[in-house]
Amino acid sequence: MSHCDNNWNVNLVRFLPLALRIYIVTWNVSTKFPENISLNKLLGLENRPDQDTALPDFFVIGLQEVNAQPQNTLYNLFKDDLWTQKFKEVLKERDFVVIKTEQMQGLLLSVFARRKHLLHLRQVETEYTRTGLGGIWGNKGAVSIRLNVYGSSICLVNAHLAAHDHMLEERINDYERIVQEQKFHVKAKETIFDHDYVFWFGDLNFRLTGEATTSADEIRAMVARDELKQLIEKDQLLLVRREGRAFSQLQERLPQFPPTFKFEHGSNDYDMKRRPAWTDRILYAVNENNYRNVRLTAEQTSYKSHPSYSISDHKPVTSEFTLKVNRKSQYNVEHFRNQHNNRLSYKLAMRNNTDVHSFDDLVTDLIDYGQVYEDTTERTISFKPIELWLVGEPNTIEYVIPNGFDEGNADWIGIYRENFTSLSEYLAYEYTETYKDKQHQLNEQQLQHLQNTRTVQLTFSENVSLPLDTRYQLLYFQSTGTRGVTGLVGISDSFAVEKRCPSPSFDEID
């Protein structure tokens, strides 16, 4: 191999796929509050924060039967619910940020990400489907969050399906309704199974067959004898998947832990009023061949229950996955051309490849075969340094919009405390100026200007009140509206705020 060939290989290393770890929790908490319990063991975080060296990249928390009494619903309008707060207390010490939370009555879904990934999470959107009382009531159903992670799409579904042994058909109907009704606004990713990765978890309420022949006492005895392999063959979810009646697009490593329902509160003893069953599950699907020359994979590295948690009649279940995501370089074609046009390695490649007649042909060929990416969704806004922010006065900021950036019709910039722990913690915000609604009024030259890199100014009102005892950051959100698609695309450096010293009065002047 020639020296030039070595240069070629080194240059393409940056385009290899990226592996990310995602840790999923599902738990029916039986309307209990997270008082006097530690969540560290549940999250696999049994070291001190400064000793955690192998943290996941994402934590996904799916809860069912969260206390949804009217007084708590009102409280949650102004603050995170108590469970989200409890998880946040643990994870903020490890620099995780709440990306999104969605709640439908007792169903709660939250996604936490390491801070370093924030600018690579795009097109975040939530959905929910009610299935209780024929779709009228939200005590059963599903909430979901979809997002792009380094260009790959992930859909997370937290579901609570119909209960009781004999309600198998209702559970199947619930599943079909959720799949049919959940529609997203991201092009080509409108349904759950359009996504690269799907994780479906929750209290799915599937029980064991043989209600007339296998009693609760017999199931408990089989569990005591560690006859889990024989018992799982009676599992309704396993059977309907094999028959193709529901969940057949998903896969699951069969549980090797005892049934997670139903327990006496405060103990590890089964409540014999119900037949024990694996109601709490985590399933997944991978569309392996969504990209040319990149095979997506999800390696499930753990799947277990946590019997030490006894506040509920369910035991929590967790699973960890390592995903291969289709990470894309921020090089665009023009940058690629300018950097490599005179490289001997490319001239040799053009000479030796009979199908390549020009540099443009070579670039096109490399892009088509997945070796060079141009991902427009990874473009970011950059803020100019804020030298001085004065409280009680208008403050004008400047930011740079990159070439070809697609502004949303509801983009906004929020003010956050430095080291914020949730994207919902903004202290104030202003909508940016967008030209989408004005395009019919602009001439061709003005429209072209909008596609070029440009600097924009935005003024925050003098009514923005910020405490003086901390530092702040600006966050730019690309958004299509209240329940639309949102992504964080810019974060400023931190800055301090000051209050202008008052002018001296006449009496103070000598």
PDB file of N, CA and C in Angstrom, residues 251-254 282-284 298-304 318-322:
ATOM      1  N   GLN A 251     -38.650  -7.248  19.336  1.00  0.00           N
ATOM      2  CA  GLN A 251     -38.003  -8.430  19.896  1.00  0.00           C
ATOM      3  C   GLN A 251     -37.714  -8.199  21.366  1.00  0.00           C
ATOM      4  N   GLU A 252     -37.512  -9.301  22.076  1.00  0.00           N
ATOM      5  CA  GLU A 252     -37.256  -9.222  23.509  1.00  0.00           C
ATOM      6  C   GLU A 252     -36.380 -10.392  23.922  1.00  0.00           C
ATOM      7  N   ARG A 253     -35.375 -10.097  24.709  1.00  0.00           N
ATOM      8  CA  ARG A 253     -34.656 -11.177  25.389  1.00  0.00           C
ATOM      9  C   ARG A 253     -35.593 -11.673  26.492  1.00  0.00           C
ATOM     10  N   LEU A 254     -35.899 -12.962  26.513  1.00  0.00           N
ATOM     11  CA  LEU A 254     -36.868 -13.469  27.482  1.00  0.00           C
ATOM     12  C   LEU A 254     -36.391 -13.203  28.904  1.00  0.00           C
ATOM     13  N   ILE A 282     -39.679  -4.729  28.535  1.00  0.00           N
ATOM     14  CA  ILE A 282     -38.957  -3.798  27.664  1.00  0.00           C
ATOM     15  C   ILE A 282     -38.646  -4.535  26.368  1.00  0.00           C
ATOM     16  N   LEU A 283     -39.202  -4.045  25.255  1.00  0.00           N
ATOM     17  CA  LEU A 283     -38.973  -4.645  23.941  1.00  0.00           C
ATOM     18  C   LEU A 283     -38.326  -3.607  23.035  1.00  0.00           C
ATOM     19  N   TYR A 284     -37.768  -4.071  21.905  1.00  0.00           N
ATOM     20  CA  TYR A 284     -37.096  -3.139  21.009  1.00  0.00           C
ATOM     21  C   TYR A 284     -37.148  -3.642  19.574  1.00  0.00           C
ATOM     22  N   ALA A 298     -28.490  -2.939  17.785  1.00  0.00           N
ATOM     23  CA  ALA A 298     -28.768  -2.655  19.193  1.00  0.00           C
ATOM     24  C   ALA A 298     -28.375  -3.885  19.994  1.00  0.00           C
ATOM     25  N   GLU A 299     -27.346  -3.761  20.799  1.00  0.00           N
ATOM     26  CA  GLU A 299     -26.901  -4.867  21.640  1.00  0.00           C
ATOM     27  C   GLU A 299     -27.483  -4.678  23.038  1.00  0.00           C
ATOM     28  N   GLN A 300     -28.313  -5.627  23.466  1.00  0.00           N
ATOM     29  CA  GLN A 300     -28.908  -5.559  24.793  1.00  0.00           C
ATOM     30  C   GLN A 300     -27.929  -6.160  25.797  1.00  0.00           C
ATOM     31  N   THR A 301     -27.400  -5.326  26.672  1.00  0.00           N
ATOM     32  CA  THR A 301     -26.338  -5.766  27.578  1.00  0.00           C
ATOM     33  C   THR A 301     -26.850  -6.128  28.970  1.00  0.00           C
ATOM     34  N   SER A 302     -28.098  -5.790  29.294  1.00  0.00           N
ATOM     35  CA  SER A 302     -28.677  -6.204  30.575  1.00  0.00           C
ATOM     36  C   SER A 302     -30.196  -6.159  30.476  1.00  0.00           C
ATOM     37  N   TYR A 303     -30.863  -6.994  31.286  1.00  0.00           N
ATOM     38  CA  TYR A 303     -32.329  -7.017  31.373  1.00  0.00           C
ATOM     39  C   TYR A 303     -32.655  -7.659  32.709  1.00  0.00           C
ATOM     40  N   LYS A 304     -33.106  -6.861  33.671  1.00  0.00           N
ATOM     41  CA  LYS A 304     -33.281  -7.408  35.018  1.00  0.00           C
ATOM     42  C   LYS A 304     -34.352  -6.635  35.791  1.00  0.00           C
ATOM     43  N   THR A 318     -35.266  -2.905  34.402  1.00  0.00           N
ATOM     44  CA  THR A 318     -34.353  -2.051  33.635  1.00  0.00           C
ATOM     45  C   THR A 318     -33.679  -2.864  32.546  1.00  0.00           C
ATOM     46  N   SER A 319     -33.257  -2.170  31.517  1.00  0.00           N
ATOM     47  CA  SER A 319     -32.486  -2.794  30.445  1.00  0.00           C
ATOM     48  C   SER A 319     -31.547  -1.755  29.864  1.00  0.00           C
ATOM     49  N   GLU A 320     -30.353  -2.202  29.484  1.00  0.00           N
ATOM     50  CA  GLU A 320     -29.376  -1.296  28.877  1.00  0.00           C
ATOM     51  C   GLU A 320     -29.020  -1.803  27.485  1.00  0.00           C
ATOM     52  N   PHE A 321     -28.874  -0.851  26.556  1.00  0.00           N
ATOM     53  CA  PHE A 321     -28.567  -1.172  25.164  1.00  0.00           C
ATOM     54  C   PHE A 321     -27.380  -0.334  24.701  1.00  0.00           C
ATOM     55  N   THR A 322     -26.606  -0.903  23.795  1.00  0.00           N
ATOM     56  CA  THR A 322     -25.591  -0.152  23.068  1.00  0.00           C
ATOM     57  C   THR A 322     -26.045  -0.048  21.625  1.00  0.00           C
TER      58      THR A 322
END
